Tab-separated table of N, CA and C in Angstrom:
chain	number	residue	atom	x	y	z
A	1	UNK	N	0.833	-1.184	0.000
A	1	UNK	CA	0.000	0.000	0.000
A	1	UNK	C	0.876	1.245	0.000
A	2	UNK	N	0.318	2.336	-0.456
A	2	UNK	CA	1.050	3.594	-0.540
A	2	UNK	C	0.996	4.388	0.763
A	3	UNK	N	0.286	3.868	1.760
A	3	UNK	CA	0.181	4.571	3.041
A	3	UNK	C	0.086	3.544	4.158
A	4	UNK	N	0.255	4.009	5.391
A	4	UNK	CA	0.167	3.140	6.558
A	4	UNK	C	-1.065	3.543	7.364
A	5	UNK	N	-1.922	2.585	7.659
A	5	UNK	CA	-3.064	2.821	8.522
A	5	UNK	C	-2.554	2.807	9.957
A	6	UNK	N	-2.588	3.956	10.622
A	6	UNK	CA	-1.938	4.108	11.924
A	6	UNK	C	-2.857	3.899	13.115
A	7	UNK	N	-4.138	3.792	12.918
A	7	UNK	CA	-5.049	3.580	14.042
A	7	UNK	C	-6.377	4.258	13.788
A	8	UNK	N	-7.228	4.262	14.809
A	8	UNK	CA	-8.524	4.929	14.738
A	8	UNK	C	-8.389	6.260	15.455
A	9	UNK	N	-8.613	7.355	14.742
A	9	UNK	CA	-8.523	8.689	15.343
A	9	UNK	C	-9.742	8.993	16.190
A	10	UNK	N	-10.952	8.767	15.632
A	10	UNK	CA	-12.165	9.011	16.417
A	10	UNK	C	-13.353	8.272	15.832
A	11	UNK	N	-14.382	8.174	16.647
A	11	UNK	CA	-15.681	7.661	16.239
A	11	UNK	C	-16.647	8.823	16.389
A	12	UNK	N	-17.394	9.143	15.345
A	12	UNK	CA	-18.331	10.255	15.386
A	12	UNK	C	-19.741	9.787	15.694
A	13	UNK	N	-20.415	10.519	16.576
A	13	UNK	CA	-21.799	10.223	16.937
A	13	UNK	C	-22.606	11.509	16.800
A	14	UNK	N	-23.648	11.482	15.978
A	14	UNK	CA	-24.534	12.632	15.852
A	14	UNK	C	-25.531	12.587	17.008
A	15	UNK	N	-25.644	13.705	17.711
A	15	UNK	CA	-26.490	13.795	18.904
A	15	UNK	C	-27.506	14.919	18.749
A	16	UNK	N	-28.537	14.896	19.546
A	16	UNK	CA	-29.568	15.927	19.514
A	16	UNK	C	-29.085	17.213	20.185
A	17	UNK	N	-28.372	17.087	21.319
A	17	UNK	CA	-27.949	18.239	22.118
A	17	UNK	C	-26.519	17.999	22.579
A	18	UNK	N	-25.569	18.677	21.965
A	18	UNK	CA	-24.149	18.415	22.224
A	18	UNK	C	-23.784	18.649	23.693
A	19	UNK	N	-24.376	19.663	24.307
A	19	UNK	CA	-24.055	19.950	25.706
A	19	UNK	C	-24.568	18.832	26.608
A	20	UNK	N	-25.777	18.349	26.354
A	20	UNK	CA	-26.329	17.243	27.150
A	20	UNK	C	-25.452	16.006	27.024
A	21	UNK	N	-25.021	15.678	25.804
A	21	UNK	CA	-24.173	14.503	25.591
A	21	UNK	C	-22.824	14.661	26.271
A	22	UNK	N	-22.215	15.823	26.135
A	22	UNK	CA	-20.923	16.066	26.797
A	22	UNK	C	-21.049	15.883	28.306
A	23	UNK	N	-22.107	16.425	28.872
A	23	UNK	CA	-22.314	16.318	30.326
A	23	UNK	C	-22.586	14.876	30.740
A	24	UNK	N	-23.414	14.156	29.962
A	24	UNK	CA	-23.750	12.772	30.312
A	24	UNK	C	-22.512	11.885	30.268
A	25	UNK	N	-21.748	11.924	29.166
A	25	UNK	CA	-20.551	11.081	29.047
A	25	UNK	C	-19.510	11.470	30.090
A	26	UNK	N	-19.384	12.760	30.377
A	26	UNK	CA	-18.433	13.208	31.399
A	26	UNK	C	-18.828	12.670	32.773
A	27	UNK	N	-20.118	12.750	33.091
A	27	UNK	CA	-20.605	12.291	34.398
A	27	UNK	C	-20.526	10.769	34.512
A	28	UNK	N	-20.947	10.068	33.482
A	28	UNK	CA	-20.966	8.605	33.533
A	28	UNK	C	-19.564	8.008	33.590
A	29	UNK	N	-18.663	8.531	32.783
A	29	UNK	CA	-17.358	7.896	32.611
A	29	UNK	C	-16.193	8.731	33.129
A	30	UNK	N	-16.486	9.838	33.812
A	30	UNK	CA	-15.454	10.702	34.393
A	30	UNK	C	-14.444	11.150	33.326
A	31	UNK	N	-14.985	11.692	32.230
A	31	UNK	CA	-14.163	12.150	31.118
A	31	UNK	C	-14.281	13.659	30.979
A	32	UNK	N	-13.274	14.276	30.398
A	32	UNK	CA	-13.302	15.718	30.167
A	32	UNK	C	-13.467	15.999	28.680
A	33	UNK	N	-14.439	16.856	28.368
A	33	UNK	CA	-14.709	17.211	26.975
A	33	UNK	C	-13.745	18.281	26.489
A	34	UNK	N	-13.453	18.230	25.198
A	34	UNK	CA	-12.686	19.290	24.565
A	34	UNK	C	-13.601	20.459	24.228
A	35	UNK	N	-13.069	21.473	23.564
A	35	UNK	CA	-13.874	22.646	23.223
A	35	UNK	C	-14.955	22.308	22.187
A	36	UNK	N	-15.983	23.130	22.160
A	36	UNK	CA	-17.015	23.006	21.132
A	36	UNK	C	-16.606	23.868	19.946
A	37	UNK	N	-16.593	23.258	18.768
A	37	UNK	CA	-16.252	23.941	17.525
A	37	UNK	C	-17.507	24.028	16.657
A	38	UNK	N	-17.478	24.896	15.659
A	38	UNK	CA	-18.637	25.093	14.790
A	38	UNK	C	-18.217	25.015	13.333
A	39	UNK	N	-19.105	24.492	12.498
A	39	UNK	CA	-18.824	24.381	11.075
A	39	UNK	C	-20.026	24.769	10.251
A	40	UNK	N	-19.750	25.436	9.141
A	40	UNK	CA	-20.798	25.841	8.206
A	40	UNK	C	-20.120	26.122	6.864
A	41	UNK	N	-20.855	26.042	5.785
A	41	UNK	CA	-20.305	26.420	4.486
A	41	UNK	C	-20.378	25.313	3.461
A	42	UNK	N	-20.055	25.698	2.235
A	42	UNK	CA	-20.162	24.801	1.083
A	42	UNK	C	-19.262	23.573	1.193
A	43	UNK	N	-18.019	23.778	1.627
A	43	UNK	CA	-17.095	22.644	1.747
A	43	UNK	C	-17.594	21.635	2.776
A	44	UNK	N	-18.066	22.136	3.913
A	44	UNK	CA	-18.603	21.252	4.956
A	44	UNK	C	-19.810	20.492	4.425
A	45	UNK	N	-20.773	21.198	3.843
A	45	UNK	CA	-22.003	20.578	3.336
A	45	UNK	C	-21.675	19.484	2.317
A	46	UNK	N	-20.741	19.737	1.422
A	46	UNK	CA	-20.343	18.748	0.416
A	46	UNK	C	-19.675	17.547	1.092
A	47	UNK	N	-18.793	17.807	2.029
A	47	UNK	CA	-18.043	16.722	2.672
A	47	UNK	C	-18.916	15.814	3.514
A	48	UNK	N	-19.887	16.389	4.239
A	48	UNK	CA	-20.766	15.564	5.071
A	48	UNK	C	-22.000	15.090	4.309
A	49	UNK	N	-22.127	15.522	3.052
A	49	UNK	CA	-23.221	15.128	2.169
A	49	UNK	C	-24.587	15.523	2.726
A	50	UNK	N	-24.632	16.729	3.337
A	50	UNK	CA	-25.869	17.280	3.879
A	50	UNK	C	-25.973	18.726	3.390
A	51	UNK	N	-26.861	19.001	2.427
A	51	UNK	CA	-26.996	20.373	1.920
A	51	UNK	C	-27.291	21.372	3.033
A	52	UNK	N	-26.619	22.535	2.962
A	52	UNK	CA	-26.822	23.632	3.914
A	52	UNK	C	-26.509	23.243	5.351
A	53	UNK	N	-25.587	22.319	5.564
A	53	UNK	CA	-25.260	21.855	6.913
A	53	UNK	C	-24.629	22.965	7.741
A	54	UNK	N	-25.058	23.026	8.990
A	54	UNK	CA	-24.440	23.867	10.013
A	54	UNK	C	-24.406	23.013	11.267
A	55	UNK	N	-23.241	22.889	11.874
A	55	UNK	CA	-23.130	21.984	13.011
A	55	UNK	C	-22.121	22.462	14.037
A	56	UNK	N	-22.232	21.870	15.220
A	56	UNK	CA	-21.240	22.033	16.286
A	56	UNK	C	-20.634	20.663	16.525
A	57	UNK	N	-19.361	20.633	16.938
A	57	UNK	CA	-18.717	19.353	17.219
A	57	UNK	C	-17.714	19.505	18.340
A	58	UNK	N	-17.521	18.420	19.083
A	58	UNK	CA	-16.627	18.409	20.235
A	58	UNK	C	-16.162	16.982	20.462
A	59	UNK	N	-14.964	16.825	21.008
A	59	UNK	CA	-14.412	15.491	21.227
A	59	UNK	C	-14.144	15.231	22.700
A	60	UNK	N	-14.288	13.961	23.066
A	60	UNK	CA	-13.890	13.446	24.368
A	60	UNK	C	-12.824	12.398	24.089
A	61	UNK	N	-11.725	12.427	24.821
A	61	UNK	CA	-10.634	11.482	24.622
A	61	UNK	C	-10.701	10.369	25.659
A	62	UNK	N	-10.560	9.125	25.162
A	62	UNK	CA	-10.509	7.943	26.016
A	62	UNK	C	-9.271	7.171	25.583
A	63	UNK	N	-8.231	7.208	26.387
A	63	UNK	CA	-6.979	6.573	25.994
A	63	UNK	C	-6.451	7.238	24.736
A	64	UNK	N	-6.232	6.441	23.682
A	64	UNK	CA	-5.722	6.997	22.430
A	64	UNK	C	-6.838	7.193	21.395
A	65	UNK	N	-8.093	7.034	21.803
A	65	UNK	CA	-9.233	7.177	20.896
A	65	UNK	C	-10.102	8.337	21.343
A	66	UNK	N	-10.811	8.913	20.407
A	66	UNK	CA	-11.711	10.023	20.709
A	66	UNK	C	-13.114	9.683	20.231
A	67	UNK	N	-14.098	10.225	20.960
A	67	UNK	CA	-15.474	10.203	20.478
A	67	UNK	C	-15.801	11.638	20.120
A	68	UNK	N	-16.287	11.828	18.890
A	68	UNK	CA	-16.682	13.155	18.430
A	68	UNK	C	-18.195	13.240	18.454
A	69	UNK	N	-18.719	14.230	19.164
A	69	UNK	CA	-20.142	14.505	19.169
A	69	UNK	C	-20.419	15.575	18.127
A	70	UNK	N	-21.430	15.350	17.291
A	70	UNK	CA	-21.829	16.315	16.264
A	70	UNK	C	-23.299	16.656	16.475
A	71	UNK	N	-23.604	17.939	16.579
A	71	UNK	CA	-24.988	18.393	16.648
A	71	UNK	C	-25.279	19.231	15.416
A	72	UNK	N	-26.195	18.754	14.575
A	72	UNK	CA	-26.576	19.503	13.377
A	72	UNK	C	-27.641	20.531	13.755
A	73	UNK	N	-27.325	21.801	13.506
A	73	UNK	CA	-28.291	22.870	13.732
A	73	UNK	C	-29.162	23.050	12.482
A	74	UNK	N	-28.579	22.775	11.324
A	74	UNK	CA	-29.283	22.807	10.039
A	74	UNK	C	-28.734	21.678	9.192
A	75	UNK	N	-29.547	20.879	8.597
A	75	UNK	CA	-30.951	20.684	8.915
A	75	UNK	C	-31.070	19.881	10.210
A	76	UNK	N	-32.223	19.935	10.844
A	76	UNK	CA	-32.466	19.157	12.056
A	76	UNK	C	-32.747	17.715	11.632
A	77	UNK	N	-32.009	16.791	12.191
A	77	UNK	CA	-32.171	15.387	11.827
A	77	UNK	C	-33.271	14.701	12.609
A	78	UNK	N	-33.578	13.480	12.196
A	78	UNK	CA	-34.566	12.673	12.913
A	78	UNK	C	-33.870	11.942	14.054
A	79	UNK	N	-34.656	11.544	15.046
A	79	UNK	CA	-34.096	10.823	16.187
A	79	UNK	C	-33.635	9.435	15.775
A	80	UNK	N	-32.677	8.907	16.506
A	80	UNK	CA	-32.126	7.580	16.277
A	80	UNK	C	-33.219	6.535	16.462
A	81	UNK	N	-33.357	5.631	15.502
A	81	UNK	CA	-34.405	4.618	15.600
A	81	UNK	C	-33.933	3.235	15.143
A	82	UNK	N	-32.653	2.996	15.122
A	82	UNK	CA	-32.112	1.718	14.651
A	82	UNK	C	-32.161	0.667	15.757
A	83	UNK	N	-32.458	-0.563	15.359
A	83	UNK	CA	-32.312	-1.712	16.247
A	83	UNK	C	-30.905	-2.262	16.039
A	84	UNK	N	-30.404	-3.029	16.970
A	84	UNK	CA	-29.063	-3.578	16.832
A	84	UNK	C	-28.910	-4.444	15.591
A	85	UNK	N	-29.992	-5.031	15.098
A	85	UNK	CA	-29.918	-5.904	13.922
A	85	UNK	C	-30.027	-5.133	12.607
A	86	UNK	N	-30.323	-3.830	12.648
A	86	UNK	CA	-30.479	-3.045	11.419
A	86	UNK	C	-29.124	-2.715	10.804
A	87	UNK	N	-29.025	-2.881	9.482
A	87	UNK	CA	-27.783	-2.588	8.768
A	87	UNK	C	-27.405	-1.129	9.005
A	88	UNK	N	-26.176	-0.911	9.375
A	88	UNK	CA	-25.683	0.442	9.647
A	88	UNK	C	-25.726	0.806	11.118
A	89	UNK	N	-26.487	0.052	11.916
A	89	UNK	CA	-26.489	0.306	13.353
A	89	UNK	C	-25.095	0.009	13.883
A	90	UNK	N	-24.641	0.803	14.805
A	90	UNK	CA	-23.303	0.628	15.363
A	90	UNK	C	-23.364	0.850	16.860
A	91	UNK	N	-22.303	0.498	17.548
A	91	UNK	CA	-22.201	0.808	18.966
A	91	UNK	C	-20.753	1.072	19.321
A	92	UNK	N	-20.565	1.742	20.443
A	92	UNK	CA	-19.226	2.004	20.965
A	92	UNK	C	-19.062	1.141	22.203
A	93	UNK	N	-17.949	0.440	22.285
A	93	UNK	CA	-17.672	-0.454	23.414
A	93	UNK	C	-16.488	0.093	24.213
A	94	UNK	N	-16.712	0.255	25.513
A	94	UNK	CA	-15.661	0.729	26.428
A	94	UNK	C	-15.124	-0.457	27.213
A	95	UNK	N	-13.806	-0.636	27.184
A	95	UNK	CA	-13.205	-1.694	27.991
A	95	UNK	C	-13.039	-1.174	29.409
A	96	UNK	N	-13.469	-1.979	30.379
A	96	UNK	CA	-13.394	-1.595	31.788
A	96	UNK	C	-12.560	-2.627	32.553
A	97	UNK	N	-11.995	-2.196	33.666
A	97	UNK	CA	-11.153	-3.083	34.468
A	97	UNK	C	-11.974	-4.028	35.334
A	98	UNK	N	-13.174	-3.599	35.745
A	98	UNK	CA	-14.026	-4.387	36.630
A	98	UNK	C	-15.473	-4.137	36.224
A	99	UNK	N	-16.061	-5.070	35.493
A	99	UNK	CA	-17.403	-4.845	34.948
A	99	UNK	C	-18.463	-4.763	36.040
A	100	UNK	N	-18.296	-5.526	37.117
A	100	UNK	CA	-19.295	-5.459	38.193
A	100	UNK	C	-19.278	-4.083	38.854
A	101	UNK	N	-18.097	-3.544	39.093
A	101	UNK	CA	-17.984	-2.202	39.681
A	101	UNK	C	-18.509	-1.152	38.700
A	102	UNK	N	-18.185	-1.295	37.411
A	102	UNK	CA	-18.648	-0.342	36.400
A	102	UNK	C	-20.169	-0.390	36.299
A	103	UNK	N	-20.738	-1.582	36.267
A	103	UNK	CA	-22.192	-1.742	36.181
A	103	UNK	C	-22.875	-1.089	37.383
A	104	UNK	N	-22.369	-1.330	38.580
A	104	UNK	CA	-22.954	-0.757	39.797
A	104	UNK	C	-22.829	0.767	39.791
A	105	UNK	N	-21.656	1.273	39.444
A	105	UNK	CA	-21.424	2.723	39.444
A	105	UNK	C	-22.298	3.423	38.406
A	106	UNK	N	-22.351	2.885	37.207
A	106	UNK	CA	-23.152	3.496	36.151
A	106	UNK	C	-24.647	3.438	36.475
A	107	UNK	N	-25.102	2.332	37.064
A	107	UNK	CA	-26.496	2.237	37.502
A	107	UNK	C	-26.807	3.315	38.539
A	108	UNK	N	-25.892	3.506	39.479
A	108	UNK	CA	-26.068	4.514	40.525
A	108	UNK	C	-26.171	5.917	39.929
A	109	UNK	N	-25.479	6.142	38.806
A	109	UNK	CA	-25.496	7.446	38.132
A	109	UNK	C	-26.693	7.599	37.188
A	110	UNK	N	-27.521	6.552	37.073
A	110	UNK	CA	-28.728	6.653	36.259
A	110	UNK	C	-28.658	6.009	34.890
A	111	UNK	N	-27.604	5.257	34.591
A	111	UNK	CA	-27.516	4.578	33.292
A	111	UNK	C	-28.635	3.544	33.166
A	112	UNK	N	-29.111	3.349	31.937
A	112	UNK	CA	-30.163	2.371	31.667
A	112	UNK	C	-29.547	1.233	30.853
A	113	UNK	N	-29.407	0.076	31.499
A	113	UNK	CA	-28.836	-1.110	30.861
A	113	UNK	C	-29.951	-1.995	30.312
A	114	UNK	N	-29.612	-2.805	29.303
A	114	UNK	CA	-30.534	-3.807	28.776
A	114	UNK	C	-30.685	-4.964	29.758
A	115	UNK	N	-29.667	-5.185	30.553
A	115	UNK	CA	-29.646	-6.263	31.539
A	115	UNK	C	-28.294	-6.274	32.213
A	116	UNK	N	-28.118	-7.141	33.199
A	116	UNK	CA	-26.827	-7.228	33.897
A	116	UNK	C	-25.756	-7.819	32.985
A	117	UNK	N	-24.484	-7.739	33.403
A	117	UNK	CA	-23.395	-8.283	32.585
A	117	UNK	C	-23.611	-9.750	32.217
A	118	UNK	N	-23.229	-10.063	30.985
A	118	UNK	CA	-23.331	-11.410	30.429
A	118	UNK	C	-21.923	-11.980	30.324
A	119	UNK	N	-21.769	-13.252	30.667
A	119	UNK	CA	-20.472	-13.921	30.583
A	119	UNK	C	-20.398	-14.764	29.321
A	120	UNK	N	-19.229	-14.774	28.700
A	120	UNK	CA	-18.968	-15.652	27.556
A	120	UNK	C	-18.200	-16.842	28.105
A	121	UNK	N	-18.764	-18.032	27.955
A	121	UNK	CA	-18.198	-19.222	28.595
A	121	UNK	C	-17.425	-20.132	27.651
A	122	UNK	N	-17.559	-19.905	26.331
A	122	UNK	CA	-16.909	-20.810	25.383
A	122	UNK	C	-16.192	-20.024	24.290
A	123	UNK	N	-15.289	-20.683	23.615
A	123	UNK	CA	-14.635	-20.104	22.449
A	123	UNK	C	-13.488	-19.165	22.794
A	124	UNK	N	-13.041	-18.449	21.774
A	124	UNK	CA	-11.855	-17.596	21.905
A	124	UNK	C	-12.045	-16.461	22.905
A	125	UNK	N	-13.280	-16.043	23.156
A	125	UNK	CA	-13.539	-14.937	24.081
A	125	UNK	C	-13.990	-15.418	25.454
A	126	UNK	N	-13.852	-16.709	25.743
A	126	UNK	CA	-14.271	-17.261	27.035
A	126	UNK	C	-13.637	-16.472	28.167
A	127	UNK	N	-14.460	-16.149	29.157
A	127	UNK	CA	-13.984	-15.373	30.307
A	127	UNK	C	-14.277	-13.891	30.172
A	128	UNK	N	-14.664	-13.465	28.981
A	128	UNK	CA	-15.033	-12.060	28.782
A	128	UNK	C	-16.446	-11.844	29.315
A	129	UNK	N	-16.732	-10.583	29.690
A	129	UNK	CA	-18.072	-10.226	30.156
A	129	UNK	C	-18.451	-8.892	29.536
A	130	UNK	N	-19.760	-8.706	29.283
A	130	UNK	CA	-20.215	-7.480	28.622
A	130	UNK	C	-21.639	-7.132	29.048
A	131	UNK	N	-21.986	-5.851	28.839
A	131	UNK	CA	-23.352	-5.381	29.088
A	131	UNK	C	-23.616	-4.188	28.181
A	132	UNK	N	-24.859	-4.111	27.673
A	132	UNK	CA	-25.282	-3.010	26.798
A	132	UNK	C	-26.054	-1.961	27.605
A	133	UNK	N	-25.864	-0.702	27.228
A	133	UNK	CA	-26.620	0.419	27.769
A	133	UNK	C	-26.810	1.437	26.656
A	134	UNK	N	-27.675	2.405	26.883
A	134	UNK	CA	-27.913	3.446	25.880
A	134	UNK	C	-27.653	4.820	26.467
A	135	UNK	N	-27.181	5.726	25.592
A	135	UNK	CA	-26.954	7.109	26.018
A	135	UNK	C	-28.276	7.880	25.925
A	136	UNK	N	-28.291	9.176	26.242
A	136	UNK	CA	-29.552	9.930	26.241
A	136	UNK	C	-30.259	9.999	24.885
A	137	UNK	N	-29.541	9.786	23.782
A	137	UNK	CA	-30.151	9.794	22.453
A	137	UNK	C	-30.520	8.392	21.976
A	138	UNK	N	-30.349	7.398	22.825
A	138	UNK	CA	-30.663	6.022	22.441
A	138	UNK	C	-29.537	5.326	21.705
A	139	UNK	N	-28.355	5.941	21.656
A	139	UNK	CA	-27.199	5.339	20.985
A	139	UNK	C	-26.711	4.161	21.824
A	140	UNK	N	-26.496	3.019	21.172
A	140	UNK	CA	-26.073	1.809	21.870
A	140	UNK	C	-24.615	1.906	22.293
A	141	UNK	N	-24.370	1.614	23.556
A	141	UNK	CA	-23.019	1.543	24.112
A	141	UNK	C	-22.847	0.172	24.744
A	142	UNK	N	-21.599	-0.190	25.007
A	142	UNK	CA	-21.297	-1.465	25.647
A	142	UNK	C	-20.147	-1.278	26.606
A	143	UNK	N	-20.193	-1.966	27.730
A	143	UNK	CA	-18.994	-2.060	28.581
A	143	UNK	C	-18.509	-3.515	28.473
A	144	UNK	N	-17.210	-3.685	28.512
A	144	UNK	CA	-16.587	-4.989	28.246
A	144	UNK	C	-15.426	-5.189	29.210
A	145	UNK	N	-15.357	-6.388	29.758
A	145	UNK	CA	-14.192	-6.775	30.567
A	145	UNK	C	-13.574	-8.004	29.940
A	146	UNK	N	-12.293	-7.899	29.589
A	146	UNK	CA	-11.561	-9.040	29.039
A	146	UNK	C	-11.201	-9.994	30.172
A	147	UNK	N	-10.912	-11.248	29.831
A	147	UNK	CA	-10.537	-12.225	30.881
A	147	UNK	C	-9.330	-11.740	31.671
A	148	UNK	N	-9.340	-12.033	32.923
A	148	UNK	CA	-8.231	-11.647	33.802
A	148	UNK	C	-7.366	-12.845	34.115
């Protein structure tokens, strides 16, 4: 190849209210948000493939990866309505050191989980544990603990 793929810079999530999302992720996961930036213009609209786009964006850093929150002011988008089985549905998975402690702490902070942590008992991922939850916009998230 003519270039080297060096890693994942960020995962972008379109949200209804950038400030609400920044506050929720900061409170739930004890993360600090970066500054809020704004974008508008022909180049932006062409690049994001949304005519007349105007948006705000901000990043939260987790280790060497970032989550970028994007709030479109123009045009206003529809609310998230994908099921996990729908093509294009995605989720962000956070690796945690202790899933039971993470589950208890996040529940105490008001997180809404699909159920308690699930254990994988067979195969290459045996010993791993995971649980799904949703953010304020209904975006699917996951916490994951690798075998110890």
